[in-house]
Amino acid sequence: LDAAGDAMLRVMRDPATGFVRATKEGDNDFVTFGQTALQMEMSPDRSTALTRCWHLRDMAWADDFAGNIDRIHRKDKKPARQIIKYFTGKGEIHQTIKTAADKEPFKEFELQHIIVPSAEYDLSKVKNKDRFPYVSVWIDATNETILEEIPIQRKGYVIPRWETISCSPYAFSPATMIALPDARLIQQMVLTLLEAGQKSVDPPMLAVGEVIQGGFNTYAGGITQVSAEYDERTGEALRPLSIDRAGFQWGDEREQKIQEMLQRAFYLNQLQLPEINSDMTAYETQKRVEEYIRNALPLFEPMETDYNGGLCSELFSLMLENGGFGNLIDDMPQILQGQEIRFNFESPLLQAQSRANSQAFGAAAQILTQAMQLDPTVVHDFDIDKATRDAIEGTGAPADWLVPQEVADQAKAVAQQAAQQQAAEQNAIGQAGQVADVAQKAGDAGQSLGAAVGMQPPQPPQQRNKAA
């Protein structure tokens, strides 16, 4: 599975697949409109997988009884030269397209791509059509002819939806719905503040009629001429109008508040993990992480399941059908064959949940340490192996830092056996020492008894030989 994941990642990063460009466009549609339409299929030369994002105005779909998309319609426009290249030998190409391909190769014709369940489509010409759940139909809408109709295993489209309304197959973006009124309001506020600032720097002027000659010039170095008969004692000939600037500060504060509301509407304040410092207790840190998870769940959960999960599942099936994994089917273990494959993703939400496991491990270790002081047997109530592995993963350590569970179990069994053997050897050495100690004590007691009754201790053989 790791090898398959690496192969999929290489395909996603390959510029020829268009995956990065399509997902960038799809992210914009998903955030703005609450849904996007991505298509995954093999390239015309079948050299690689091809991912494209289609405009939502050209898309329409319907749900089945369970609420899943099972029917897709897409309007398309292709030049005559591409229609001839792609659909030759697949269906009926109208004569107008053939003529245009010779004289006007870039003339576009309206097409329509339709995905329908095979049970709802008459495909009598195809054998074993029951093995395919869907039918792909290309229609020349301009000339009302069928260009292609073939059975397929997959829909080929990934349409993630953020928020949906009951009984409606189309979604909406809660971020845009909340932010749109404030965005329009802040535009008006900015325009008003700009006009007020311009008036403050270059205020409107009040001029006395028939006194100013040639108009007034208020720019730097400008000269304004007045009539020679004008008497300044009657009042100023040109003066600025008084402007109340008290509203500037209020407008600036209000603009900042609306900007904060826009950031909250688009979850921009939820994309970073909460700040955790050394002064916080383990309980406070855990509660902050839990609060972050609750706030970020509406953002990441639909994207992981429908968006990322849909793309990965579709790409996995596409590569599996076209040999993108080599001999994966033959090399796949028996226990994995026929199983459903689900994808997990590295996201701030998953990182927060993993970090919560690390913090829970620290709190549990403290409780276990205190409990063992009262009863050492409580250590058997805690699965230290599983807790340690989950806590290490929660720190964000790479997955290959952890030894596989089977290898770790074997190493632990060998280490336990070695420890038991060493303990047995230590026990045997201890028992031998005790026997020697007892013998030494018995010998000392015998010598003491012989000395008490006037007996000489036995001499060693070398001394006896020397005496003889």
Coordinates of C-alpha atoms in Angstrom, one line a residue:
L1 CA 0.0 0.0 0.0
D2 CA 2.9 2.4 0.7
A3 CA 4.3 1.6 -2.8
A4 CA 0.9 2.3 -4.3
G5 CA 0.7 5.6 -2.4
D6 CA 4.1 6.7 -3.7
A7 CA 3.1 5.8 -7.3
M8 CA -0.1 7.9 -7.0
L9 CA 1.8 10.8 -5.5
R10 CA 4.2 10.7 -8.5
V11 CA 1.2 10.9 -10.9
M12 CA -0.3 13.8 -9.0
R13 CA 3.0 15.8 -9.2
D14 CA 3.6 15.0 -12.8
P15 CA 2.9 18.3 -14.8
A16 CA 1.6 16.2 -17.8
T17 CA -1.4 15.0 -15.7
G18 CA -2.6 18.6 -15.0
F19 CA -3.5 17.5 -11.5
V20 CA -2.0 20.5 -9.7
R21 CA -3.7 23.0 -12.1
A22 CA -7.0 21.3 -11.9
T23 CA -7.1 21.1 -8.2
K24 CA -6.2 24.8 -7.8
E25 CA -9.1 25.7 -10.0
G26 CA -11.3 23.2 -8.1
D27 CA -10.3 24.7 -4.8
N28 CA -11.4 28.1 -6.0
D29 CA -14.8 26.8 -7.1
F30 CA -15.2 24.7 -3.9
V31 CA -14.6 27.7 -1.6
T32 CA -16.6 30.2 -3.7
F33 CA -19.5 28.0 -4.8
G34 CA -19.4 25.1 -2.4
Q35 CA -18.8 22.5 -5.1
T36 CA -16.5 21.7 -8.0
A37 CA -16.4 19.3 -11.0
L38 CA -13.2 17.4 -11.7
Q39 CA -12.8 14.7 -14.3
M40 CA -10.1 12.0 -14.3
E41 CA -9.5 9.9 -17.4
M42 CA -6.6 8.5 -19.4
S43 CA -5.0 10.9 -21.9
P44 CA -5.9 10.3 -25.6
D45 CA -2.5 8.5 -26.2
R46 CA -3.1 6.6 -22.9
S47 CA 0.3 7.6 -21.6
T48 CA -0.8 9.1 -18.3
A49 CA -3.8 10.0 -16.3
L50 CA -5.4 13.4 -17.1
T51 CA -7.2 15.6 -14.6
R52 CA -9.3 18.6 -15.6
C53 CA -11.6 21.0 -13.8
W54 CA -14.8 22.0 -15.6
H55 CA -16.8 25.3 -15.3
L56 CA -19.9 24.8 -13.1
R57 CA -22.1 26.6 -15.6
D58 CA -21.6 23.7 -18.0
M59 CA -22.3 21.0 -15.5
A60 CA -25.6 19.3 -14.3
W61 CA -26.1 16.2 -12.2
A62 CA -28.7 14.2 -10.3
D63 CA -28.7 12.0 -7.2
D64 CA -29.9 8.5 -6.9
F65 CA -32.1 7.1 -4.2
A66 CA -29.3 7.1 -1.6
G67 CA -28.3 10.7 -2.4
N68 CA -25.2 9.9 -4.4
I69 CA -24.5 11.4 -7.8
D70 CA -25.2 8.8 -10.5
R71 CA -26.1 11.0 -13.6
I72 CA -23.8 13.7 -15.0
H73 CA -24.3 16.0 -18.0
R74 CA -21.6 18.3 -19.3
K75 CA -21.7 20.8 -22.2
D76 CA -18.5 21.1 -24.2
K77 CA -17.2 22.8 -27.3
K78 CA -14.5 21.3 -29.4
P79 CA -13.0 22.3 -32.7
A80 CA -13.6 20.1 -35.7
R81 CA -10.0 18.9 -35.8
Q82 CA -10.2 17.5 -32.3
I83 CA -13.5 15.8 -33.0
I84 CA -12.1 14.1 -36.0
K85 CA -8.9 13.0 -34.1
Y86 CA -10.7 11.8 -31.0
F87 CA -13.9 10.2 -32.3
T88 CA -12.9 8.7 -35.6
G89 CA -13.8 5.0 -35.5
K90 CA -15.9 5.4 -32.4
G91 CA -19.2 6.6 -33.8
E92 CA -21.0 8.6 -36.5
I93 CA -19.3 11.9 -37.4
H94 CA -21.5 14.3 -39.3
Q95 CA -20.5 15.5 -42.7
T96 CA -20.5 19.2 -41.6
I97 CA -17.7 18.4 -39.1
K98 CA -15.7 16.6 -41.7
T99 CA -16.0 19.5 -44.1
A100 CA -15.1 22.0 -41.4
A101 CA -12.0 19.9 -40.5
D102 CA -10.7 20.4 -44.0
K103 CA -11.6 24.1 -44.5
E104 CA -12.1 25.5 -40.9
P105 CA -10.3 23.2 -38.5
F106 CA -10.7 25.5 -35.6
K107 CA -14.5 25.9 -36.0
E108 CA -16.2 24.8 -32.8
F109 CA -19.2 22.5 -32.4
E110 CA -21.3 22.0 -29.3
L111 CA -21.0 18.6 -27.7
Q112 CA -22.5 17.0 -24.7
H113 CA -21.0 14.3 -22.4
I114 CA -23.4 12.2 -20.5
I115 CA -22.8 9.6 -17.7
V116 CA -25.8 7.4 -16.8
P117 CA -26.3 4.1 -15.0
S118 CA -26.1 1.2 -17.4
A119 CA -29.5 -0.1 -16.0
E120 CA -31.2 3.0 -17.4
Y121 CA -29.6 2.9 -20.9
D122 CA -30.3 0.6 -23.8
L123 CA -26.9 -0.7 -24.8
S124 CA -27.9 -3.8 -26.7
K125 CA -24.9 -3.8 -29.0
V126 CA -22.4 -4.3 -26.2
K127 CA -21.7 -7.8 -24.8
N128 CA -21.4 -8.3 -21.0
K129 CA -22.8 -4.9 -20.4
D130 CA -24.0 -6.0 -17.0
R131 CA -20.4 -6.0 -15.7
F132 CA -20.3 -2.2 -16.2
P133 CA -22.3 0.1 -13.8
Y134 CA -22.2 3.2 -16.1
V135 CA -22.4 4.2 -19.7
S136 CA -20.5 7.1 -21.3
V137 CA -22.3 8.8 -24.2
W138 CA -20.9 11.6 -26.4
I139 CA -23.5 13.5 -28.4
D140 CA -23.0 16.0 -31.2
A141 CA -25.6 18.5 -30.0
T142 CA -25.1 20.7 -33.1
N143 CA -26.0 17.9 -35.6
E144 CA -27.9 15.6 -33.1
T145 CA -25.8 12.6 -33.7
I146 CA -24.1 10.1 -31.3
L147 CA -20.4 10.2 -31.4
E148 CA -19.7 7.5 -28.9
E149 CA -21.5 5.2 -26.4
I150 CA -19.5 2.8 -24.3
P151 CA -19.9 1.0 -21.0
I152 CA -17.5 2.1 -18.2
Q153 CA -16.5 1.0 -14.7
R154 CA -16.3 4.4 -13.1
K155 CA -18.1 7.7 -13.5
G156 CA -14.8 9.4 -14.1
Y157 CA -16.0 12.6 -12.4
V158 CA -15.4 13.7 -8.8
I159 CA -17.9 16.3 -7.6
P160 CA -17.3 17.2 -3.9
R161 CA -20.0 19.2 -2.2
W162 CA -19.5 21.4 0.9
E163 CA -23.0 22.2 2.2
T164 CA -26.2 20.9 0.6
I165 CA -29.9 21.8 1.0
S166 CA -32.3 18.9 1.6
C167 CA -33.8 17.5 -1.6
S168 CA -31.3 19.4 -3.7
P169 CA -28.2 17.8 -5.5
Y170 CA -26.4 21.2 -5.6
A171 CA -24.4 22.7 -2.8
F172 CA -23.4 26.1 -1.6
S173 CA -20.5 27.7 0.2
P174 CA -21.3 28.8 3.7
A175 CA -18.2 31.0 3.7
T176 CA -19.5 33.0 0.7
M177 CA -23.0 33.2 2.0
I178 CA -21.8 34.7 5.2
A179 CA -19.1 36.9 3.8
L180 CA -20.9 38.3 0.7
P181 CA -23.0 41.0 2.5
D182 CA -19.9 42.1 4.6
A183 CA -17.8 42.2 1.4
R184 CA -20.2 44.5 -0.3
L185 CA -20.4 46.6 2.9
I186 CA -16.7 47.0 3.2
Q187 CA -16.4 48.1 -0.4
Q188 CA -18.8 50.9 0.3
M189 CA -17.0 51.8 3.5
V190 CA -13.6 51.9 1.8
L191 CA -15.0 54.1 -1.0
T192 CA -16.4 56.5 1.6
L193 CA -13.2 56.6 3.6
L194 CA -11.2 57.2 0.4
E195 CA -13.5 60.1 -0.6
A196 CA -13.3 61.5 3.0
G197 CA -9.6 61.3 3.0
Q198 CA -9.4 63.0 -0.4
K199 CA -11.6 65.8 0.9
S200 CA -9.4 66.1 4.0
V201 CA -6.3 66.6 2.0
D202 CA -7.8 68.5 -0.9
P203 CA -11.0 70.1 0.6
P204 CA -13.7 71.7 -1.6
M205 CA -13.3 75.5 -2.0
L206 CA -15.7 78.3 -1.6
A207 CA -15.1 81.2 -4.1
V208 CA -16.8 84.6 -4.5
G209 CA -18.4 85.0 -7.9
E210 CA -17.0 87.5 -10.4
V211 CA -14.0 88.1 -8.1
I212 CA -11.8 85.1 -9.2
Q213 CA -10.4 85.6 -12.6
G214 CA -9.4 82.6 -14.7
G215 CA -10.5 80.0 -12.2
F216 CA -8.7 79.1 -8.9
N217 CA -5.6 76.9 -8.9
T218 CA -5.1 75.0 -5.6
Y219 CA -2.2 72.8 -6.7
A220 CA 1.3 73.3 -5.5
G221 CA 2.7 76.5 -6.8
G222 CA -0.6 77.5 -8.3
I223 CA -1.6 81.2 -8.6
T224 CA -5.2 82.4 -8.4
Q225 CA -5.9 85.9 -9.7
V226 CA -8.6 88.1 -8.2
S227 CA -10.1 91.4 -9.5
A228 CA -8.2 94.5 -8.7
E229 CA -11.3 96.2 -7.4
Y230 CA -11.9 93.4 -4.8
D231 CA -11.7 94.6 -1.2
E232 CA -10.5 91.9 1.2
R233 CA -12.3 93.6 4.1
T234 CA -15.5 92.3 2.7
G235 CA -14.3 88.7 3.2
E236 CA -12.0 86.1 1.7
A237 CA -12.4 85.6 -2.1
L238 CA -11.4 81.9 -1.8
R239 CA -11.5 79.7 1.3
P240 CA -11.9 75.9 2.0
L241 CA -15.1 74.5 3.3
S242 CA -14.9 73.2 6.9
I243 CA -14.9 69.4 7.2
D244 CA -15.7 67.3 10.3
R245 CA -13.0 64.6 10.6
A246 CA -14.4 62.9 13.7
G247 CA -15.8 59.9 11.7
F248 CA -12.4 58.8 10.4
Q249 CA -11.4 56.8 13.5
W250 CA -14.9 55.2 13.8
G251 CA -14.8 54.1 10.1
D252 CA -11.3 52.7 10.4
E253 CA -12.3 50.6 13.5
R254 CA -15.4 49.4 11.7
E255 CA -13.4 48.4 8.7
Q256 CA -11.0 46.3 10.8
K257 CA -14.0 44.5 12.5
I258 CA -15.5 43.6 9.1
Q259 CA -12.1 42.3 7.9
E260 CA -12.0 40.1 11.0
M261 CA -15.5 38.8 10.2
L262 CA -14.4 38.0 6.6
Q263 CA -11.4 36.0 7.9
R264 CA -13.7 34.1 10.3
A265 CA -16.2 33.5 7.5
F266 CA -13.6 31.8 5.3
Y267 CA -12.1 29.9 8.3
L268 CA -8.8 31.8 7.9
N269 CA -8.4 32.0 11.7
Q270 CA -8.9 28.2 11.9
L271 CA -6.0 27.1 9.7
Q272 CA -3.4 27.4 12.4
L273 CA -3.1 25.2 15.5
P274 CA -3.6 27.0 18.8
E275 CA -0.6 28.5 20.5
I276 CA 0.8 26.3 23.2
N277 CA 3.6 27.4 25.6
S278 CA 5.4 25.8 28.4
D279 CA 3.4 27.7 31.1
M280 CA 0.2 25.8 30.2
T281 CA -0.8 22.7 32.1
A282 CA -1.5 19.4 30.3
Y283 CA -5.2 19.8 31.0
E284 CA -5.3 23.4 29.6
T285 CA -3.4 22.3 26.5
Q286 CA -5.7 19.4 25.9
K287 CA -8.8 21.6 26.1
R288 CA -7.4 24.1 23.7
V289 CA -6.7 21.3 21.2
E290 CA -10.2 19.9 21.6
E291 CA -11.7 23.4 21.0
Y292 CA -9.6 23.7 17.8
I293 CA -10.9 20.3 16.6
R294 CA -14.5 21.4 17.2
N295 CA -14.0 24.6 15.3
A296 CA -12.1 23.2 12.4
L297 CA -14.3 20.1 11.9
P298 CA -16.8 21.8 9.6
L299 CA -14.0 22.8 7.3
F300 CA -11.8 19.8 7.0
E301 CA -14.3 16.9 7.3
P302 CA -16.2 17.4 4.0
M303 CA -12.9 18.1 2.2
E304 CA -11.3 14.9 3.4
T305 CA -14.2 12.6 2.7
D306 CA -15.7 14.0 -0.5
Y307 CA -12.9 16.0 -2.1
N308 CA -9.5 14.4 -1.2
G309 CA -11.0 11.0 -0.7
G310 CA -12.9 11.1 -4.0
L311 CA -9.8 12.2 -5.9
C312 CA -7.6 9.5 -4.4
S313 CA -10.2 6.7 -4.9
E314 CA -10.8 7.7 -8.5
L315 CA -7.1 7.9 -9.3
F316 CA -6.4 4.6 -7.6
S317 CA -9.1 2.9 -9.6
L318 CA -7.9 4.5 -12.8
M319 CA -4.3 3.5 -12.3
L320 CA -5.4 0.0 -11.2
E321 CA -7.4 -0.5 -14.4
N322 CA -4.6 0.7 -16.7
G323 CA -1.6 -1.0 -15.0
G324 CA -0.3 2.1 -13.2
F325 CA 0.9 -0.1 -10.3
G326 CA 2.6 -2.8 -12.3
N327 CA 1.9 -6.3 -10.9
L328 CA 0.0 -5.0 -7.9
I329 CA -2.8 -7.5 -8.3
D330 CA -0.4 -10.4 -8.4
D331 CA 1.8 -9.1 -5.6
M332 CA -1.1 -8.0 -3.4
P333 CA -1.4 -10.2 -0.3
Q334 CA -4.4 -12.5 -0.1
I335 CA -5.7 -10.6 2.9
L336 CA -6.0 -7.4 0.9
Q337 CA -7.5 -8.8 -2.3
G338 CA -11.1 -7.7 -2.7
Q339 CA -11.0 -5.3 0.2
E340 CA -12.2 -1.7 0.2
I341 CA -9.4 0.8 0.4
R342 CA -9.9 4.0 2.3
F343 CA -7.5 6.9 2.5
N344 CA -6.3 8.9 5.5
F345 CA -4.9 12.4 5.0
E346 CA -2.4 14.6 6.8
S347 CA -4.3 17.7 7.7
P348 CA -4.3 20.2 10.6
L349 CA -7.3 18.4 12.0
L350 CA -5.6 15.0 12.0
Q351 CA -2.5 16.5 13.5
A352 CA -4.6 18.1 16.3
Q353 CA -6.2 14.7 17.0
S354 CA -2.8 13.0 17.1
R355 CA -1.4 15.7 19.3
A356 CA -4.3 15.1 21.7
N357 CA -3.1 11.5 21.9
S358 CA 0.4 12.6 22.9
Q359 CA -1.0 14.8 25.6
A360 CA -3.3 12.1 26.8
F361 CA -0.4 9.7 27.0
G362 CA 1.5 12.1 29.3
A363 CA -1.5 12.6 31.6
A364 CA -2.1 8.8 31.7
A365 CA 1.6 8.1 32.5
Q366 CA 1.4 10.5 35.5
I367 CA -1.7 8.7 36.8
L368 CA -0.1 5.3 36.3
T369 CA 3.0 6.4 38.1
Q370 CA 1.0 7.5 41.1
A371 CA -1.1 4.4 41.1
M372 CA 1.9 2.0 41.0
Q373 CA 3.1 3.5 44.2
L374 CA 0.0 2.1 45.8
D375 CA -0.3 -1.1 43.8
P376 CA 2.5 -2.1 41.4
T377 CA 0.2 -4.6 39.6
V378 CA -1.9 -1.8 38.0
V379 CA 0.7 -1.6 35.3
H380 CA -1.0 -4.6 33.7
D381 CA -4.2 -2.4 33.2
F382 CA -2.4 -0.2 30.7
D383 CA -1.4 -1.2 27.1
I384 CA 2.0 0.6 27.1
D385 CA 2.9 -0.6 23.6
K386 CA -0.2 0.8 21.8
A387 CA -0.2 4.0 23.9
T388 CA 3.5 4.6 23.1
R389 CA 3.1 4.1 19.4
D390 CA 0.0 6.4 19.2
A391 CA 1.8 9.0 21.2
I392 CA 4.9 8.9 18.9
E393 CA 2.7 9.3 15.9
G394 CA 1.0 12.2 17.6
T395 CA 4.2 14.1 17.8
G396 CA 4.4 14.2 14.0
A397 CA 7.3 11.8 13.7
P398 CA 7.7 10.1 10.3
A399 CA 6.0 6.8 9.9
D400 CA 9.2 5.0 9.1
W401 CA 10.6 5.9 12.5
L402 CA 8.4 3.2 14.1
V403 CA 9.4 -0.4 13.7
P404 CA 6.5 -2.5 12.2
Q405 CA 4.4 -4.1 14.9
E406 CA 5.3 -7.7 13.9
V407 CA 9.1 -6.9 14.0
A408 CA 8.7 -5.2 17.3
D409 CA 6.8 -8.1 18.8
Q410 CA 9.5 -10.5 17.6
A411 CA 12.3 -8.3 19.1
K412 CA 10.4 -8.0 22.4
A413 CA 10.0 -11.8 22.5
V414 CA 13.7 -12.4 21.9
A415 CA 14.6 -9.7 24.5
Q416 CA 12.2 -11.2 27.0
Q417 CA 13.7 -14.7 26.4
A418 CA 17.2 -13.4 26.9
A419 CA 16.2 -11.6 30.1
Q420 CA 14.6 -14.8 31.4
Q421 CA 17.7 -16.8 30.5
Q422 CA 19.9 -14.2 32.2
A423 CA 17.8 -14.2 35.3
A424 CA 18.0 -18.0 35.4
E425 CA 21.8 -17.9 35.1
Q426 CA 21.9 -15.3 37.9
N427 CA 19.7 -17.5 40.0
A428 CA 22.0 -20.5 39.4
I429 CA 25.1 -18.5 40.3
G430 CA 23.4 -17.3 43.4
Q431 CA 22.4 -20.8 44.5
A432 CA 26.0 -22.0 43.8
G433 CA 27.3 -19.2 45.9
Q434 CA 25.0 -20.1 48.7
V435 CA 26.2 -23.8 48.6
A436 CA 29.8 -22.7 48.7
D437 CA 29.1 -20.4 51.6
V438 CA 27.5 -23.2 53.5
A439 CA 30.5 -25.5 52.8
Q440 CA 32.9 -22.9 53.9
K441 CA 31.0 -22.4 57.1
A442 CA 30.9 -26.2 57.7
G443 CA 34.7 -26.4 57.1
D444 CA 35.4 -23.6 59.5
A445 CA 33.2 -25.2 62.1
G446 CA 35.1 -28.5 61.7
Q447 CA 38.5 -26.8 62.2
S448 CA 37.3 -25.1 65.3
L449 CA 36.0 -28.4 66.7
G450 CA 39.4 -30.2 66.0
A451 CA 41.3 -27.4 67.7
A452 CA 39.1 -27.7 70.7
V453 CA 39.8 -31.5 71.2
G454 CA 43.6 -31.3 70.4
M455 CA 43.4 -32.6 66.9
Q456 CA 45.6 -31.2 64.1
P457 CA 44.0 -30.3 60.9
P458 CA 44.8 -32.5 58.0
Q459 CA 47.9 -31.4 56.0
P460 CA 47.9 -30.8 52.3
P461 CA 49.5 -33.6 50.2
Q462 CA 52.6 -31.6 49.4
Q463 CA 53.3 -30.9 53.1
R464 CA 52.8 -34.6 53.9
N465 CA 55.2 -35.7 51.2
K466 CA 57.8 -33.2 52.4
A467 CA 57.5 -34.4 56.0
A468 CA 57.9 -38.1 54.9

